[in-house]
mmCIF file of C-alpha atoms in Angstrom:
data_model
loop_
_atom_site.group_PDB
_atom_site.id
_atom_site.type_symbol
_atom_site.label_atom_id
_atom_site.label_comp_id
_atom_site.label_asym_id
_atom_site.label_seq_id
_atom_site.Cartn_x
_atom_site.Cartn_y
_atom_site.Cartn_z
ATOM 1 C CA GLY A 24 24.564 223.026 117.230
ATOM 2 C CA LEU A 25 26.628 225.476 115.225
ATOM 3 C CA VAL A 26 26.938 224.767 111.511
ATOM 4 C CA GLY A 27 29.562 227.320 110.528
ATOM 5 C CA GLU A 28 29.523 228.431 106.917
ATOM 6 C CA ASP A 29 26.046 227.001 106.236
ATOM 7 C CA GLY A 30 24.830 230.430 107.357
ATOM 8 C CA GLU A 31 22.880 232.269 110.045
ATOM 9 C CA THR A 32 19.549 230.534 109.387
ATOM 10 C CA HIS A 33 20.893 226.999 109.771
ATOM 11 C CA HIS A 34 22.269 226.918 113.332
ATOM 12 C CA GLY A 35 20.558 224.292 115.499
ATOM 13 C CA VAL A 36 20.568 226.125 118.813
ATOM 14 C CA PHE A 37 16.929 225.959 119.947
ATOM 15 C CA ASP A 38 16.327 222.203 119.623
ATOM 16 C CA VAL A 39 17.126 220.997 123.134
ATOM 17 C CA GLY A 40 14.721 223.538 124.614
ATOM 18 C CA PHE A 41 11.672 222.566 122.596
ATOM 19 C CA LEU A 42 12.388 218.832 122.419
ATOM 20 C CA ARG A 43 12.574 218.552 126.216
ATOM 21 C CA GLN A 44 8.931 219.655 126.406
ATOM 22 C CA ALA A 45 7.686 216.452 124.729
ATOM 23 C CA PRO A 46 6.611 213.932 127.399
ATOM 24 C CA GLY A 47 8.545 210.671 127.331
ATOM 25 C CA LEU A 48 11.013 211.759 124.642
ATOM 26 C CA LYS A 49 14.614 210.694 125.232
ATOM 27 C CA ILE A 50 17.302 213.041 123.878
ATOM 28 C CA LEU A 51 20.716 211.499 123.235
ATOM 29 C CA CYS A 52 23.899 213.466 122.524
ATOM 30 C CA PRO A 53 26.723 211.458 120.921
ATOM 31 C CA GLY A 54 30.258 212.718 121.263
ATOM 32 C CA SER A 55 31.616 210.828 118.251
ATOM 33 C CA CYS A 56 30.526 209.134 115.031
ATOM 34 C CA LEU A 57 30.955 205.729 116.682
ATOM 35 C CA GLU A 58 28.687 206.735 119.540
ATOM 36 C CA LEU A 59 26.145 208.123 117.075
ATOM 37 C CA SER A 60 26.034 204.780 115.269
ATOM 38 C CA GLN A 61 25.550 202.845 118.507
ATOM 39 C CA MET A 62 22.848 205.208 119.767
ATOM 40 C CA LEU A 63 20.986 205.008 116.473
ATOM 41 C CA THR A 64 21.101 201.204 116.521
ATOM 42 C CA TRP A 65 19.772 201.208 120.088
ATOM 43 C CA ALA A 66 16.992 203.677 119.233
ATOM 44 C CA VAL A 67 15.814 201.633 116.253
ATOM 45 C CA CYS A 68 16.300 198.089 117.539
ATOM 46 C CA GLU A 69 15.843 198.244 121.310
ATOM 47 C CA GLN A 70 14.034 201.363 122.483
ATOM 48 C CA ASN A 71 10.234 201.268 122.581
ATOM 49 C CA GLY A 72 9.377 204.958 122.491
ATOM 50 C CA PRO A 73 10.369 208.287 120.930
ATOM 51 C CA VAL A 74 14.063 209.193 120.722
ATOM 52 C CA ALA A 75 15.875 212.258 119.371
ATOM 53 C CA ILE A 76 19.610 212.117 118.671
ATOM 54 C CA ARG A 77 21.436 215.431 118.593
ATOM 55 C CA TYR A 78 24.319 214.967 116.168
ATOM 56 C CA PRO A 79 26.635 217.739 114.961
ATOM 57 C CA ARG A 80 27.766 218.779 111.519
ATOM 58 C CA GLY A 81 31.370 217.936 110.685
ATOM 59 C CA GLY A 82 32.064 214.569 112.285
ATOM 60 C CA ASP A 83 34.469 213.741 115.119
ATOM 61 C CA ARG A 84 36.274 216.476 117.038
ATOM 62 C CA GLY A 85 39.107 214.869 118.977
ATOM 63 C CA TYR A 86 37.108 212.193 120.788
ATOM 64 C CA THR A 87 36.516 209.090 118.663
ATOM 65 C CA GLY A 88 35.578 206.509 121.299
ATOM 66 C CA SER A 89 32.237 205.557 122.786
ATOM 67 C CA ALA A 90 30.836 205.271 126.291
ATOM 68 C CA TRP A 91 27.351 204.260 125.173
ATOM 69 C CA GLY A 92 26.007 201.351 127.180
ATOM 70 C CA GLU A 93 28.851 201.508 129.710
ATOM 71 C CA ASN A 94 27.330 203.923 132.235
ATOM 72 C CA ASP A 95 24.132 205.639 133.336
ATOM 73 C CA GLY A 96 24.283 208.622 131.020
ATOM 74 C CA VAL A 97 27.459 210.318 132.315
ATOM 75 C CA CYS A 98 31.030 209.755 131.136
ATOM 76 C CA VAL A 99 34.028 210.952 133.171
ATOM 77 C CA HIS A 100 36.791 212.182 130.865
ATOM 78 C CA ARG A 101 39.022 213.817 133.478
ATOM 79 C CA THR A 102 39.090 214.161 137.263
ATOM 80 C CA GLY A 103 40.263 217.070 139.396
ATOM 81 C CA LYS A 104 39.428 218.767 142.680
ATOM 82 C CA ASP A 105 39.129 222.449 141.738
ATOM 83 C CA VAL A 106 36.183 222.701 139.322
ATOM 84 C CA THR A 107 33.704 220.508 137.452
ATOM 85 C CA ILE A 108 33.028 221.201 133.779
ATOM 86 C CA ILE A 109 29.886 219.583 132.357
ATOM 87 C CA ALA A 110 29.313 219.391 128.599
ATOM 88 C CA TYR A 111 27.602 217.174 126.050
ATOM 89 C CA GLY A 112 28.087 216.197 122.424
ATOM 90 C CA THR A 113 31.221 217.279 120.609
ATOM 91 C CA LEU A 114 31.515 220.345 122.851
ATOM 92 C CA LEU A 115 33.512 217.899 124.955
ATOM 93 C CA GLN A 116 36.614 219.022 123.059
ATOM 94 C CA ASN A 117 36.187 222.620 124.235
ATOM 95 C CA ALA A 118 35.708 221.391 127.799
ATOM 96 C CA MET A 119 38.887 219.321 127.561
ATOM 97 C CA ASP A 120 40.761 222.305 126.102
ATOM 98 C CA ALA A 121 39.616 224.378 129.076
ATOM 99 C CA ALA A 122 40.725 221.669 131.509
ATOM 100 C CA GLU A 123 44.157 221.497 129.887
ATOM 101 C CA MET A 124 44.623 225.256 130.107
ATOM 102 C CA LEU A 125 43.545 225.170 133.754
ATOM 103 C CA ALA A 126 46.096 222.430 134.438
ATOM 104 C CA GLN A 127 48.816 224.647 132.991
ATOM 105 C CA ASN A 128 47.782 227.225 135.602
ATOM 106 C CA GLY A 129 47.741 224.818 138.551
ATOM 107 C CA LYS A 130 44.000 224.049 138.592
ATOM 108 C CA GLN A 131 42.661 220.523 138.208
ATOM 109 C CA ALA A 132 39.268 220.059 136.536
ATOM 110 C CA THR A 133 36.798 217.221 136.452
ATOM 111 C CA VAL A 134 35.227 216.948 132.992
ATOM 112 C CA LEU A 135 31.861 215.198 132.742
ATOM 113 C CA ARG A 136 30.068 214.504 129.470
ATOM 114 C CA LEU A 137 26.337 213.807 129.422
ATOM 115 C CA LEU A 138 25.186 211.188 126.924
ATOM 116 C CA THR A 139 21.562 212.069 127.531
ATOM 117 C CA VAL A 140 19.988 215.443 128.286
ATOM 118 C CA GLU A 141 16.461 214.084 128.701
ATOM 119 C CA PRO A 142 16.058 212.587 131.161
ATOM 120 C CA LEU A 143 18.813 214.437 132.982
ATOM 121 C CA PRO A 144 21.108 212.030 134.873
ATOM 122 C CA ILE A 145 21.360 214.235 137.977
ATOM 123 C CA PRO A 146 21.662 211.364 140.513
ATOM 124 C CA GLN A 147 24.607 210.010 138.514
ATOM 125 C CA ILE A 148 26.273 213.443 138.284
ATOM 126 C CA LEU A 149 26.222 214.291 141.993
ATOM 127 C CA PRO A 150 28.841 211.788 143.255
ATOM 128 C CA LEU A 151 31.187 212.761 140.426
ATOM 129 C CA LEU A 152 31.418 216.483 141.248
ATOM 130 C CA SER A 153 34.800 217.884 142.218
ATOM 131 C CA GLU A 154 35.708 218.592 145.828
ATOM 132 C CA ASN A 155 35.367 222.325 145.165
ATOM 133 C CA ARG A 156 31.698 222.782 144.300
ATOM 134 C CA HIS A 157 32.412 225.215 141.465
ATOM 135 C CA ILE A 158 30.478 223.831 138.489
ATOM 136 C CA VAL A 159 30.512 225.121 134.912
ATOM 137 C CA ILE A 160 27.927 223.943 132.376
ATOM 138 C CA MET A 161 28.844 224.343 128.701
ATOM 139 C CA GLU A 162 26.117 224.161 126.048
ATOM 140 C CA GLU A 163 26.046 224.747 122.301
ATOM 141 C CA THR A 164 22.531 226.157 122.555
ATOM 142 C CA ALA A 165 20.860 229.549 122.701
ATOM 143 C CA GLY A 166 20.301 231.001 126.147
ATOM 144 C CA ASN A 167 17.353 229.436 128.013
ATOM 145 C CA CYS A 168 17.129 226.728 125.340
ATOM 146 C CA GLY A 169 19.278 224.070 126.964
ATOM 147 C CA ILE A 170 19.527 222.107 130.202
ATOM 148 C CA GLY A 171 21.411 224.692 132.241
ATOM 149 C CA GLU A 172 18.576 225.882 134.453
ATOM 150 C CA SER A 173 17.220 222.398 135.160
ATOM 151 C CA LEU A 174 20.669 220.976 135.806
ATOM 152 C CA ALA A 175 21.655 223.862 138.094
ATOM 153 C CA CYS A 176 18.390 223.460 140.000
ATOM 154 C CA GLY A 177 18.966 219.739 140.480
ATOM 155 C CA ILE A 178 22.512 220.339 141.710
ATOM 156 C CA TYR A 179 21.462 223.138 144.092
ATOM 157 C CA GLU A 180 18.738 220.995 145.626
ATOM 158 C CA ASN A 181 21.326 218.391 146.598
ATOM 159 C CA CYS A 182 24.427 220.603 147.024
ATOM 160 C CA PRO A 183 23.204 224.037 148.161
ATOM 161 C CA ALA A 184 26.765 225.287 148.672
ATOM 162 C CA SER A 185 27.541 224.880 144.960
ATOM 163 C CA ARG A 186 28.395 227.714 142.601
ATOM 164 C CA VAL A 187 26.939 226.845 139.181
ATOM 165 C CA GLU A 188 27.685 228.882 136.059
ATOM 166 C CA ARG A 189 26.546 228.471 132.467
ATOM 167 C CA PHE A 190 28.281 229.088 129.179
ATOM 168 C CA ASP A 191 26.041 229.076 126.117
ATOM 169 C CA LEU A 192 25.477 231.138 122.958
ATOM 170 C CA GLY A 193 23.313 233.751 124.638
ATOM 171 C CA HIS A 194 19.785 234.932 123.955
ATOM 172 C CA ARG A 195 20.349 236.122 120.388
ATOM 173 C CA TYR A 196 20.395 234.945 116.797
ATOM 174 C CA ILE A 197 23.796 233.530 115.886
ATOM 175 C CA THR A 198 25.848 235.274 113.226
ATOM 176 C CA HIS A 199 27.763 233.799 110.282
ATOM 177 C CA GLY A 200 31.266 232.358 110.646
ATOM 178 C CA SER A 201 33.240 229.166 111.018
ATOM 179 C CA VAL A 202 32.470 227.033 114.065
ATOM 180 C CA LYS A 203 35.856 227.935 115.574
ATOM 181 C CA GLN A 204 35.241 231.648 115.042
ATOM 182 C CA LEU A 205 31.775 231.409 116.561
ATOM 183 C CA TYR A 206 33.027 229.552 119.629
ATOM 184 C CA GLU A 207 35.526 232.352 120.219
ATOM 185 C CA HIS A 208 33.040 235.126 119.403
ATOM 186 C CA TYR A 209 30.501 233.818 121.927
ATOM 187 C CA HIS A 210 33.150 232.843 124.513
ATOM 188 C CA LEU A 211 32.349 229.151 124.306
ATOM 189 C CA ASP A 212 35.888 228.105 123.373
ATOM 190 C CA GLY A 213 38.181 226.393 125.868
ATOM 191 C CA ARG A 214 40.374 229.438 126.449
ATOM 192 C CA SER A 215 37.463 231.746 127.290
ATOM 193 C CA VAL A 216 35.987 229.251 129.740
ATOM 194 C CA ALA A 217 39.333 228.559 131.411
ATOM 195 C CA GLU A 218 40.159 232.249 131.766
ATOM 196 C CA HIS A 219 36.782 232.881 133.389
ATOM 197 C CA ILE A 220 37.253 230.032 135.869
ATOM 198 C CA LEU A 221 40.734 231.278 136.767
ATOM 199 C CA GLU A 222 39.423 234.809 137.296
ATOM 200 C CA VAL A 223 36.518 233.641 139.487
ATOM 201 C CA GLN A 224 38.678 231.412 141.648
ATOM 202 C CA SER A 225 41.380 234.083 141.944
ATOM 203 C CA ASN A 226 38.793 236.567 143.242
ATOM 204 C CA GLU A 227 37.473 234.020 145.723
ATOM 205 C CA ASN A 228 40.950 233.573 147.166
#
């Protein structure tokens, strides 16, 4: 993901796209240091096959727990009927920030965090979607280098009435700045996502 002041050449924003092309490779995305430790132990001691673990620079960001081993690749952090926000890794915090801002404006969000992005846990996601089939996917990746297209396709195949939108870093090289500044610059911060959801749903009404 974003590495902030390490500089423009060090951002890890293309990895999910090229790693997903390797047959049989599992890609895990911890949301905390504890989860990272548990995933690494599992990969070394239990898994018989290739594993990539996508861990961020900087340590924990709000969430310090672990859901590893407790579900089928999807963790529910919040439930609501108006929109579903799907994220993975430490971008969870931005998704939760967006959900909190939505709540302050009378909208209730379901927040789902994926622990694995390959294979995609689409069958596990479907029953967890909010009543309103407005779905927002947040990714700390370059455009077309994440799971957005595949995840949207899988959701559409099963829920054709869904409206699926993606928030990522766009199809460009990422500039220099702190992680917080870059989130805001590329509209991947909680406020930007919440404001977009509010605008979309206001226009629909």
